[in-house]
PDB file of C-alpha atoms and ligand atoms in Angstrom:
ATOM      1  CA  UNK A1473      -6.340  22.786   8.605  1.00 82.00           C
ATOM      2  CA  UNK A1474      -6.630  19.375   9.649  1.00 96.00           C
ATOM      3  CA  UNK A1475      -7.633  19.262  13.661  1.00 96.00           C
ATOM      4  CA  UNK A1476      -5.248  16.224  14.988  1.00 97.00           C
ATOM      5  CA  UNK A1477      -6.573  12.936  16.246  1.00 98.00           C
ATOM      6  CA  UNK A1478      -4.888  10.856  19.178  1.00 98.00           C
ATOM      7  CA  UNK A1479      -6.771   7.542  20.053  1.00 98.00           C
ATOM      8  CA  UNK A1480      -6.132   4.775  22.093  1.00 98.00           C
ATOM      9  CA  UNK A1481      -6.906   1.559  21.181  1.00 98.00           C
ATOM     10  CA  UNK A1482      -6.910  -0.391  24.379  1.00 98.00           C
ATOM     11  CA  UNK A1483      -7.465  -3.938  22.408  1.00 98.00           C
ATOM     12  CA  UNK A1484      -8.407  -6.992  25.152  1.00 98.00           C
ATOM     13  CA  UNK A1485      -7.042  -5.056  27.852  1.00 98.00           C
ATOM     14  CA  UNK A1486      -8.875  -4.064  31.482  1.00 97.00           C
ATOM     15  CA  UNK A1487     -11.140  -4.792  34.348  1.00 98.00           C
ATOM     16  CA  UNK A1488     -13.605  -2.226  35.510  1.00 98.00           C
ATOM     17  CA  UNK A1489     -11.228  -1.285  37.869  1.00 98.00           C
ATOM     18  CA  UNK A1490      -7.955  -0.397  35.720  1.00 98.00           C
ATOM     19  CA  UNK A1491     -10.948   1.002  32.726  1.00 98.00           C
ATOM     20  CA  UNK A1492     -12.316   3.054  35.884  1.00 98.00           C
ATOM     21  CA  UNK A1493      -8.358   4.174  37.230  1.00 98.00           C
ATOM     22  CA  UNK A1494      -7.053   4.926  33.619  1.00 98.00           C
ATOM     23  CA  UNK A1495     -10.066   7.316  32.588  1.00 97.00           C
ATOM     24  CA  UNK A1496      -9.546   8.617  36.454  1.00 97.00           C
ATOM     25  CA  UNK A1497      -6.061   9.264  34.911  1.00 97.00           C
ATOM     26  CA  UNK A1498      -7.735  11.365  31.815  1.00 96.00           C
ATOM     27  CA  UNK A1499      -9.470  13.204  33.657  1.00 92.00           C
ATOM     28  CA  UNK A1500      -9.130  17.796  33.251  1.00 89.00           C
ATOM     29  CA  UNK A1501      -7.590  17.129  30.311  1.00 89.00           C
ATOM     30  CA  UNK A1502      -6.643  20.288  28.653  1.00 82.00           C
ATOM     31  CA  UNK A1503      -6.035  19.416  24.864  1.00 84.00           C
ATOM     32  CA  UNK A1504      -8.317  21.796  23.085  1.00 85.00           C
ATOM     33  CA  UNK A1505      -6.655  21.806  19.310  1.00 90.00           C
ATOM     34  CA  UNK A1506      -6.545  17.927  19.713  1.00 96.00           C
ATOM     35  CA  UNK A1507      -9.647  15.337  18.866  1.00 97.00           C
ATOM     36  CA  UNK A1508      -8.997  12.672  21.983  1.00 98.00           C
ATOM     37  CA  UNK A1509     -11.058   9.295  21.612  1.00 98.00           C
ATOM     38  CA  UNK A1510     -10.780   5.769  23.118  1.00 98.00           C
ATOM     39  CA  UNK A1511     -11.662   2.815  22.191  1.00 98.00           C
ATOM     40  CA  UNK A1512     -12.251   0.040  25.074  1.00 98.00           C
ATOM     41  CA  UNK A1513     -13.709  -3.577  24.857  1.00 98.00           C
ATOM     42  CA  UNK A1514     -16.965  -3.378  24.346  1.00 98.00           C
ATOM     43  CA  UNK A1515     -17.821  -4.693  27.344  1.00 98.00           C
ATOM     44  CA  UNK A1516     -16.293  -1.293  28.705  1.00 98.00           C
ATOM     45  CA  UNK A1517     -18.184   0.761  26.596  1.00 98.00           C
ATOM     46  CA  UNK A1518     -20.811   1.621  28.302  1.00 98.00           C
ATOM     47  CA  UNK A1519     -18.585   2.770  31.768  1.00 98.00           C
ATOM     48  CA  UNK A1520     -16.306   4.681  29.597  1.00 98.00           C
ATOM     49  CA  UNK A1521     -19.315   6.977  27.538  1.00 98.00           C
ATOM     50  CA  UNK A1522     -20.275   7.722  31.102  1.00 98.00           C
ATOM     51  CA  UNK A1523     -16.523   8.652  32.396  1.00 97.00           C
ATOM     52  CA  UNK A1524     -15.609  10.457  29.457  1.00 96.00           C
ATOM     53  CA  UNK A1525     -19.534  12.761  29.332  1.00 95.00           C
ATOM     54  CA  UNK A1526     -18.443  16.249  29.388  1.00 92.00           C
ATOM     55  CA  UNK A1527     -14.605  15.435  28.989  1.00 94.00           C
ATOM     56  CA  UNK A1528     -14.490  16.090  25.259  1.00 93.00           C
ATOM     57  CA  UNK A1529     -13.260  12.582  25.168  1.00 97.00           C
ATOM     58  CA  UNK A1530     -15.264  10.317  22.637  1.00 98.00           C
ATOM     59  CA  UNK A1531     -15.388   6.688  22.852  1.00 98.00           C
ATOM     60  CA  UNK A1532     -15.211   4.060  19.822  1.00 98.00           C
ATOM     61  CA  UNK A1533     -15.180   0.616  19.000  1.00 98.00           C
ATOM     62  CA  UNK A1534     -12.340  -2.129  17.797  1.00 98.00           C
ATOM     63  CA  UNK A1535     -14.589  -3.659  15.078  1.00 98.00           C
ATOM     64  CA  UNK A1536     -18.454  -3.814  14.687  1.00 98.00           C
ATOM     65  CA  UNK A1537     -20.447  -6.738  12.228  1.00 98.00           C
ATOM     66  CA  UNK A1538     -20.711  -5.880   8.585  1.00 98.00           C
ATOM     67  CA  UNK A1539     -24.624  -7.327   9.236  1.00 98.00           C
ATOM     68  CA  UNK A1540     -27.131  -4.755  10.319  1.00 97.00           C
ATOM     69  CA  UNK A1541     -29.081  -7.161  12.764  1.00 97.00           C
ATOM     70  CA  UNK A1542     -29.939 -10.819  12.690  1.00 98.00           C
ATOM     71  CA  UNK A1543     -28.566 -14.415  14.146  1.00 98.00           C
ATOM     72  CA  UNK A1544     -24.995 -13.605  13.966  1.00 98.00           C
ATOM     73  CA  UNK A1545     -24.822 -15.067  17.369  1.00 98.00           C
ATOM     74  CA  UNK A1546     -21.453 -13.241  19.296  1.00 98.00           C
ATOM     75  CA  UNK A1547     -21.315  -9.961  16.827  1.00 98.00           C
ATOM     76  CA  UNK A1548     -22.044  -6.269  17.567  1.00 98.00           C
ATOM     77  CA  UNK A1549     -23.919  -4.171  14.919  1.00 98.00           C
ATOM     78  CA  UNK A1550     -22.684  -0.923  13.741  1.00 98.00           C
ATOM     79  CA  UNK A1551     -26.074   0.647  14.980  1.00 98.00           C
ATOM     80  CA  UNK A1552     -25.765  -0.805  18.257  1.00 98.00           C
ATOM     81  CA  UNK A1553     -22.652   1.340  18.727  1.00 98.00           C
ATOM     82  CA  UNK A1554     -24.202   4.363  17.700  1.00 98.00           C
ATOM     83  CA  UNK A1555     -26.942   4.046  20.169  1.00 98.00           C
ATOM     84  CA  UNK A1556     -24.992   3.401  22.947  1.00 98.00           C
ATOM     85  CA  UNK A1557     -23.325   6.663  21.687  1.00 98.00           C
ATOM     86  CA  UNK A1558     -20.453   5.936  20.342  1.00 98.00           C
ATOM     87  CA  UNK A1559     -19.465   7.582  17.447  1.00 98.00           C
ATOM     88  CA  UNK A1560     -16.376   5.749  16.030  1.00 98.00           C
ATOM     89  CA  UNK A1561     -15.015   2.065  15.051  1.00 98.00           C
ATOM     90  CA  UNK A1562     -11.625   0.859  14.083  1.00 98.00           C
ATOM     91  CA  UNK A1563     -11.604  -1.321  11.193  1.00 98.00           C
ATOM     92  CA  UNK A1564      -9.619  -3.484   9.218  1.00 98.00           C
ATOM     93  CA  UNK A1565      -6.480  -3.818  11.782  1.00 98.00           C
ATOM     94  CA  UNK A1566      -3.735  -5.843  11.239  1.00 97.00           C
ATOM     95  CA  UNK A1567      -4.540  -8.330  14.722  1.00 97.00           C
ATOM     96  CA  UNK A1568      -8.398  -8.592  12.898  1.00 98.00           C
ATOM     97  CA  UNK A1569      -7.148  -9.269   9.218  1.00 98.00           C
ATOM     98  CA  UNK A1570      -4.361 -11.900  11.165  1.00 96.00           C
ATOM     99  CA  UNK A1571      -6.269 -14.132  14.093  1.00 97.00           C
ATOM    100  CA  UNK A1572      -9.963 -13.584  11.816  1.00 97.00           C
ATOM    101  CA  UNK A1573      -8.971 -13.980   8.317  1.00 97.00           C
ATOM    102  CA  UNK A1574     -10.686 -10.359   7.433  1.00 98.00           C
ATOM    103  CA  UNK A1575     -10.816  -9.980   3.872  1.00 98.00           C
ATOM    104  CA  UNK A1576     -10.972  -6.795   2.363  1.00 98.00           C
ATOM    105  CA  UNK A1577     -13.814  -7.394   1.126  1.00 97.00           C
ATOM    106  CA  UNK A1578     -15.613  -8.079   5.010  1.00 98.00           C
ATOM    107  CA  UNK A1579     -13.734  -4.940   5.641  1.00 98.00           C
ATOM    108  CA  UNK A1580     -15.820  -3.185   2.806  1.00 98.00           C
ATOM    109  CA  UNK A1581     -18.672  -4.614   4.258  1.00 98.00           C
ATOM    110  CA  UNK A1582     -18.269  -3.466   7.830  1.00 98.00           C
ATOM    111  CA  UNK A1583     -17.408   0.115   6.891  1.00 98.00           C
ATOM    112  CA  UNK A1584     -20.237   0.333   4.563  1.00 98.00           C
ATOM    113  CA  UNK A1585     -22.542  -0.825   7.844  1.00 98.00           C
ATOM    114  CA  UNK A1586     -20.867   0.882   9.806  1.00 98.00           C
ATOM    115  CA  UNK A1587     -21.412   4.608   7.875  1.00 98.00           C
ATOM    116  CA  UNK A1588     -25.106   3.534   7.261  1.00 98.00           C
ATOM    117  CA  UNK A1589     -25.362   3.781  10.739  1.00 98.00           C
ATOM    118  CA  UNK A1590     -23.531   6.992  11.580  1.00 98.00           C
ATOM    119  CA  UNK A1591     -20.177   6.078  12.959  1.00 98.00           C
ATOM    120  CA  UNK A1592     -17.180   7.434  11.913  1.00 98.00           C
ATOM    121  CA  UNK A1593     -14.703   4.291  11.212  1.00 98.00           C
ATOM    122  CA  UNK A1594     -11.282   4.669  10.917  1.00 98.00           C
ATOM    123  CA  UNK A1595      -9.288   1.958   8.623  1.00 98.00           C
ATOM    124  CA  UNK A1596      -5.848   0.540   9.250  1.00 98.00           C
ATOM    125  CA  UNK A1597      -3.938  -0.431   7.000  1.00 98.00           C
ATOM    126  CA  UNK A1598      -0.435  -1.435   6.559  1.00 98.00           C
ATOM    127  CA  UNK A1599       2.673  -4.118   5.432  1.00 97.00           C
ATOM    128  CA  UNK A1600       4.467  -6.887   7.200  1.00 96.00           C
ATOM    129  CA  UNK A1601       7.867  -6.884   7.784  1.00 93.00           C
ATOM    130  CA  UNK A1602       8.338  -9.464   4.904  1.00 94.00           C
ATOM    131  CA  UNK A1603       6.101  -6.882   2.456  1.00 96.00           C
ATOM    132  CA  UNK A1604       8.421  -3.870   2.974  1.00 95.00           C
ATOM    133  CA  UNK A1605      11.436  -6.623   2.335  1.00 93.00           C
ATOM    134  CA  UNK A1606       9.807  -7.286  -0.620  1.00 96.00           C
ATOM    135  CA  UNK A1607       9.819  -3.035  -1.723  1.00 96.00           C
ATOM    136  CA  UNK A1608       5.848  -4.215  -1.577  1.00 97.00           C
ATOM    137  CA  UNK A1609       4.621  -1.914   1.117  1.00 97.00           C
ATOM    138  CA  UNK A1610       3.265   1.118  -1.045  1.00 98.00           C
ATOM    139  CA  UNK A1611       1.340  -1.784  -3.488  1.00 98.00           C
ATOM    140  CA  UNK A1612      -0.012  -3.481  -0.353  1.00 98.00           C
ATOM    141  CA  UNK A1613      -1.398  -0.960   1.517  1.00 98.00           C
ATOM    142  CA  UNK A1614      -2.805   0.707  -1.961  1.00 98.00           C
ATOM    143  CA  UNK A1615      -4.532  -2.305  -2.400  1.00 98.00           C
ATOM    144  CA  UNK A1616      -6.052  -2.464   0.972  1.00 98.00           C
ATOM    145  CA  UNK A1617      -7.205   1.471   0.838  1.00 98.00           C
ATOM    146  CA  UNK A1618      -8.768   0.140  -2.381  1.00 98.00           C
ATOM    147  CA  UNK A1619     -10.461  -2.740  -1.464  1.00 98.00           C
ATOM    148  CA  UNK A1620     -11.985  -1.142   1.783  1.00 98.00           C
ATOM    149  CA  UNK A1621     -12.967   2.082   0.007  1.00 98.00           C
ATOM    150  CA  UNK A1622     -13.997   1.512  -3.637  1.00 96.00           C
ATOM    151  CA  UNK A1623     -17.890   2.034  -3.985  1.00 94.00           C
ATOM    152  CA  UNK A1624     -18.589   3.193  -1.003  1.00 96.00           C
ATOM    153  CA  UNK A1625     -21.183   5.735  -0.696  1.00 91.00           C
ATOM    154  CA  UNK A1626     -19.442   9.027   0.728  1.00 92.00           C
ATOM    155  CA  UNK A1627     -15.562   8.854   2.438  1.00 96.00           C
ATOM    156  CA  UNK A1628     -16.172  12.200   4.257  1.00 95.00           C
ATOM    157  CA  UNK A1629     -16.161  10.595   7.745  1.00 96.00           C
ATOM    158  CA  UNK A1630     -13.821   8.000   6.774  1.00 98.00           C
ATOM    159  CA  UNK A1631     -10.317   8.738   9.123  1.00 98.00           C
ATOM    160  CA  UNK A1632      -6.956   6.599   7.679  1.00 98.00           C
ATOM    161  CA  UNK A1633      -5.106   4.874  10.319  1.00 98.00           C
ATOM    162  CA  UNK A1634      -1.230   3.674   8.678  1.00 98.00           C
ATOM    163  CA  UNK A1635      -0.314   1.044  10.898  1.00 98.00           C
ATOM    164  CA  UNK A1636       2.928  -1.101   9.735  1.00 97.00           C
ATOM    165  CA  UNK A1637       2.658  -4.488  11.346  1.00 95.00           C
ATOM    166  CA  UNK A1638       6.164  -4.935  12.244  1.00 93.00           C
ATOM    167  CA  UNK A1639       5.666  -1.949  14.220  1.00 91.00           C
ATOM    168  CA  UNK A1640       2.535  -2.801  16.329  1.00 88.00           C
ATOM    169  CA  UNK A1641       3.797  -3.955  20.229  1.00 84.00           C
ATOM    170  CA  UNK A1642       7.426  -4.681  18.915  1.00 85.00           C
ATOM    171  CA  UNK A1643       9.025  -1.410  20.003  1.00 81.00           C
ATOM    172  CA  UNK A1644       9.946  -1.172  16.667  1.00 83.00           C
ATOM    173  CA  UNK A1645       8.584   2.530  15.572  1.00 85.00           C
ATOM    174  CA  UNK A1646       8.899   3.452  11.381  1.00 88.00           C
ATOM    175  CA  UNK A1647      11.109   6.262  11.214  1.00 94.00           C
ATOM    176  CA  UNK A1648       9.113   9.948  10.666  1.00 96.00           C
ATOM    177  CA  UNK A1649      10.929   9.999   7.495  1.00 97.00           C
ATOM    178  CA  UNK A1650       9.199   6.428   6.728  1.00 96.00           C
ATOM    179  CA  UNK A1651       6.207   7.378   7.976  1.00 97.00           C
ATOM    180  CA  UNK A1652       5.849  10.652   6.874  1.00 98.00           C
ATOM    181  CA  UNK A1653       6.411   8.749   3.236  1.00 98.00           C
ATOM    182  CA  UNK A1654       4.175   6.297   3.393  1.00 98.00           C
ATOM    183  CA  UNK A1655       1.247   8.670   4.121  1.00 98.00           C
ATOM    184  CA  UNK A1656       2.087  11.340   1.339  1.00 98.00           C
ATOM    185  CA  UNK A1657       1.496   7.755  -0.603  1.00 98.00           C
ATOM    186  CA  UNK A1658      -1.635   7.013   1.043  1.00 98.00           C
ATOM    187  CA  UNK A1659      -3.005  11.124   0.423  1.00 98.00           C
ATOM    188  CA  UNK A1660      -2.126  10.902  -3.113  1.00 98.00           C
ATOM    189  CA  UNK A1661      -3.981   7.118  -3.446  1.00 98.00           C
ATOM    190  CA  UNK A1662      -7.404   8.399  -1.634  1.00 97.00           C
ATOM    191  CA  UNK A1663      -7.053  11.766  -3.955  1.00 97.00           C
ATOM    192  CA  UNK A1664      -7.550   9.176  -6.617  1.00 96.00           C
ATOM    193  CA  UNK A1665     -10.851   6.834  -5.212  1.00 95.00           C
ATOM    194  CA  UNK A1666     -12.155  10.199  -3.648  1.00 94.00           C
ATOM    195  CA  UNK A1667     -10.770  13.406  -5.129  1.00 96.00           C
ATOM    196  CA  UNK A1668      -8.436  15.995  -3.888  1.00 96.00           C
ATOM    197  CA  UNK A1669     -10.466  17.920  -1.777  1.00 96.00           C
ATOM    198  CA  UNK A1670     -11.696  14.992   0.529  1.00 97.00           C
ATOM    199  CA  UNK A1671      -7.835  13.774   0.249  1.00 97.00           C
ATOM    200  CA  UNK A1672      -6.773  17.161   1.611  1.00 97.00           C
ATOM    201  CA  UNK A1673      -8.975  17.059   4.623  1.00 97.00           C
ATOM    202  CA  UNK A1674      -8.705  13.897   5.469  1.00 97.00           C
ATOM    203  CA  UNK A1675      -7.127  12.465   8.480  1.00 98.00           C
ATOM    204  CA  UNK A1676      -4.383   9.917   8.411  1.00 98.00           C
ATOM    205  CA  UNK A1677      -3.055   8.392  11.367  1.00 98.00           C
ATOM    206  CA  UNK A1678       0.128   6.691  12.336  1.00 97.00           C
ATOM    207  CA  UNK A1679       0.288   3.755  14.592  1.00 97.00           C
ATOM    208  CA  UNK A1680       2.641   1.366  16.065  1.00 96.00           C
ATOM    209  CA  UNK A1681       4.488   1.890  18.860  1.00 95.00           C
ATOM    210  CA  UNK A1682       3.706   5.525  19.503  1.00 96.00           C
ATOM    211  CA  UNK A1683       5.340   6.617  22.763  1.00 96.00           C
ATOM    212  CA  UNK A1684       5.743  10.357  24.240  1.00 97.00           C
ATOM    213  CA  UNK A1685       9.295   9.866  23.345  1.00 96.00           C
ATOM    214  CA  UNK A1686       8.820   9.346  19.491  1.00 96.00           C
ATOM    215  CA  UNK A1687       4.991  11.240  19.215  1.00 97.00           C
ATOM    216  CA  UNK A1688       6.376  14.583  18.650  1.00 97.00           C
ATOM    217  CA  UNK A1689       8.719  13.562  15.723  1.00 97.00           C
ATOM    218  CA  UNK A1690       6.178  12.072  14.064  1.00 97.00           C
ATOM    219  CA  UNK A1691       3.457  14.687  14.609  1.00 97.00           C
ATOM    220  CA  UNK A1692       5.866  17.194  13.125  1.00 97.00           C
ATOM    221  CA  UNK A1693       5.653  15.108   9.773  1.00 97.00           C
ATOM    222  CA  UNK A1694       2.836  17.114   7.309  1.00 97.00           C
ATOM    223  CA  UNK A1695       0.941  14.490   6.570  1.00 98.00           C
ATOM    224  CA  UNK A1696       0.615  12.458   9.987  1.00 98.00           C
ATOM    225  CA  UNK A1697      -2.391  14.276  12.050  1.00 98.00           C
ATOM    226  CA  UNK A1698      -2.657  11.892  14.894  1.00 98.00           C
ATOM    227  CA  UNK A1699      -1.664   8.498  16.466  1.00 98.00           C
ATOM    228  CA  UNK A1700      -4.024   5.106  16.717  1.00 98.00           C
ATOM    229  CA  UNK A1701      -1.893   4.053  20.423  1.00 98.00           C
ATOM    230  CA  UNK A1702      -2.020   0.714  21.765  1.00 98.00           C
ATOM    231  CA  UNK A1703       0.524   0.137  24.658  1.00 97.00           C
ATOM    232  CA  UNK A1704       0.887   3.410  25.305  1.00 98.00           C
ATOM    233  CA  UNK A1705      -2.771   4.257  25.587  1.00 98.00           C
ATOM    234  CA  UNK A1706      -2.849   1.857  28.564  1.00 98.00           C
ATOM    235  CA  UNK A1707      -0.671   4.614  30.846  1.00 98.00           C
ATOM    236  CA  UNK A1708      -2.568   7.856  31.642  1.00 98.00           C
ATOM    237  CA  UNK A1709       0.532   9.383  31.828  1.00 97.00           C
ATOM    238  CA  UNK A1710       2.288   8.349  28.887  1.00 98.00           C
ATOM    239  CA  UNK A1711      -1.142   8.943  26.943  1.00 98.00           C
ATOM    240  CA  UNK A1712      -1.468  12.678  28.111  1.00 97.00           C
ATOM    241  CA  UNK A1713       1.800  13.213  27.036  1.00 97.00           C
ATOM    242  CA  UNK A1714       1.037  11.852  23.499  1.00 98.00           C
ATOM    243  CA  UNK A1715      -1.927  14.207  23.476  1.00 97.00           C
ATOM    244  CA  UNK A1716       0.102  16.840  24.867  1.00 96.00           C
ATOM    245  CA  UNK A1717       2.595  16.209  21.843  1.00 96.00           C
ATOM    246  CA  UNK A1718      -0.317  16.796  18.654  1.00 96.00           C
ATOM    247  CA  UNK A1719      -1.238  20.134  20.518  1.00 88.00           C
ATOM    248  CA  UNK A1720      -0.932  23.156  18.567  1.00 76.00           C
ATOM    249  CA  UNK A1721       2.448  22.701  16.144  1.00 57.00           C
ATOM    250  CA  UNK A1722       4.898  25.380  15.808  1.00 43.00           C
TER     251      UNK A1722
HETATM  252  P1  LIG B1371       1.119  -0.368  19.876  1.00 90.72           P
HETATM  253  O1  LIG B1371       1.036   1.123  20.094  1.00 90.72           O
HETATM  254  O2  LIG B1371       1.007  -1.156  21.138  1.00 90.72           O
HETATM  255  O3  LIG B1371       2.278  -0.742  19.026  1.00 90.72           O
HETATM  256  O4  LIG B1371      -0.198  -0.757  19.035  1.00 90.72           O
HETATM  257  C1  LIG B1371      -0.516  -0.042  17.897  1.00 90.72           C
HETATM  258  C2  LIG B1371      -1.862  -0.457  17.450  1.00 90.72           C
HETATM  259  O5  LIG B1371      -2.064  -1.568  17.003  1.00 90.72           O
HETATM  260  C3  LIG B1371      -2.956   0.526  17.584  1.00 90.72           C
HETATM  261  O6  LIG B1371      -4.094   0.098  16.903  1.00 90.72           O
END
């Protein structure tokens, strides 16, 4: 039984104030069957570990440097995370591999840094609008799974996050039928770079524009155990309610 995952990913938004009113807002939460993390700026890091101490809420990171330590004047190491306490990182989404040119390859790089030092990163992947024109969705986002996950050491702590970009902030949401669809694809395709036993227990994630009027649907799909939320995240409200909606199915 996979335990289901909701985390925000608040992106460049906040000031310590709204960080200090939205975790306010998360506060007695009462979600026991569902993982909750967040992932803030890092420059809200450190206020939200202490907020969220005793909450059962974990806190993460939006990218780390695939360098372990050295003049790479601006970047954050993977073991920096994990000693502030941390204990996950996005990777690989769609605004990095757009605005910074991520390659799969730096991708590879940064989750093989970021394992080394303990944290538990979760990879997005997904198509543009033009891709799934194309019918090139499934061969894109197999290509990214491979090209972030090939080699790597050990994929136990690695969680999946399916993110189309034509969904991310547009409003736009991939229909639980889609979505439910593409990550069937995406189980089978790690069953093949990992085995079926890691694919099995894995965790695969849905994101773009996940709302508490479209969560449920989606949770209901098999093979979607959680949301990556941007927007939404932002809301305390609208957030517990997502939580709320991965809570014990059936
Ligand atoms: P939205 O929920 O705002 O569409 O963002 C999704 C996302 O990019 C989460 O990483």
């Amino acid at each position: 039984m996979r335990r289901p995952l909701v985390m925000g990913n608040w992106k460049m938004h906040g000031t310590t104030a709204s960080v200090s009113e939205l975790l306010d807002g998360l506060g007695g939460l009462d979600a026991p069957a569902t993982e909750v993390a967040v992932c803030p700026s890092y420059v809200h890091i450190p206020q939200a570990l202490a907020a969220c101490h005793g909450t059962g809420i974990s806190v993460g990171a939006q990218d780390c440097s695939h360098a372990r330590e050295g003049a790479y004047t601006g970047e954050i190491s993977a073991s920096m995370l994990t000693d502030l306490g941390c204990q996950w990182v996005i990777l690989g989404h769609s605004e990095r591999r757009q605005y910074h040119d991520e390659s799969d390859a730096l991708i590879a790089a940064k989750l093989a840094a970021a394992l080394d030092a303990g944290l538990s990163p979760v990879l997005c992947v997904g198509e543009t609008r033009d891709e799934r024109e194309a019918g090139d969705a499934e061969s894109v986002v197999a290509a990214q799974l491979r090209g972030a996950l090939e080699g790597q050491k050990s994929l136990a702590q690695v969680t999946i996050a399916y993110e189309p970009v034509w969904a991310i902030g547009t409003g736009l949401t991939a229909s639980p039928a889609q979505a439910q669809a593409m990550h069937a694809f995406l189980r089978q395709a790690l069953a093949g770079l990992a085995g079926e036993a890691l694919a099995a227990q894995a965790r695969l994630l849905y994101g773009g524009s996940v709302k508490p009027d479209n969560a449920a649907e989606l949770f209901e799909q098999p093979d979607i155990d959680g949301a990556l939320v941007g927007g939404a995240s932002l809301k305390a409200g609208d957030f517990r309610q997502i939580i709320q909606a991965a809570g014990p199915r059936g």
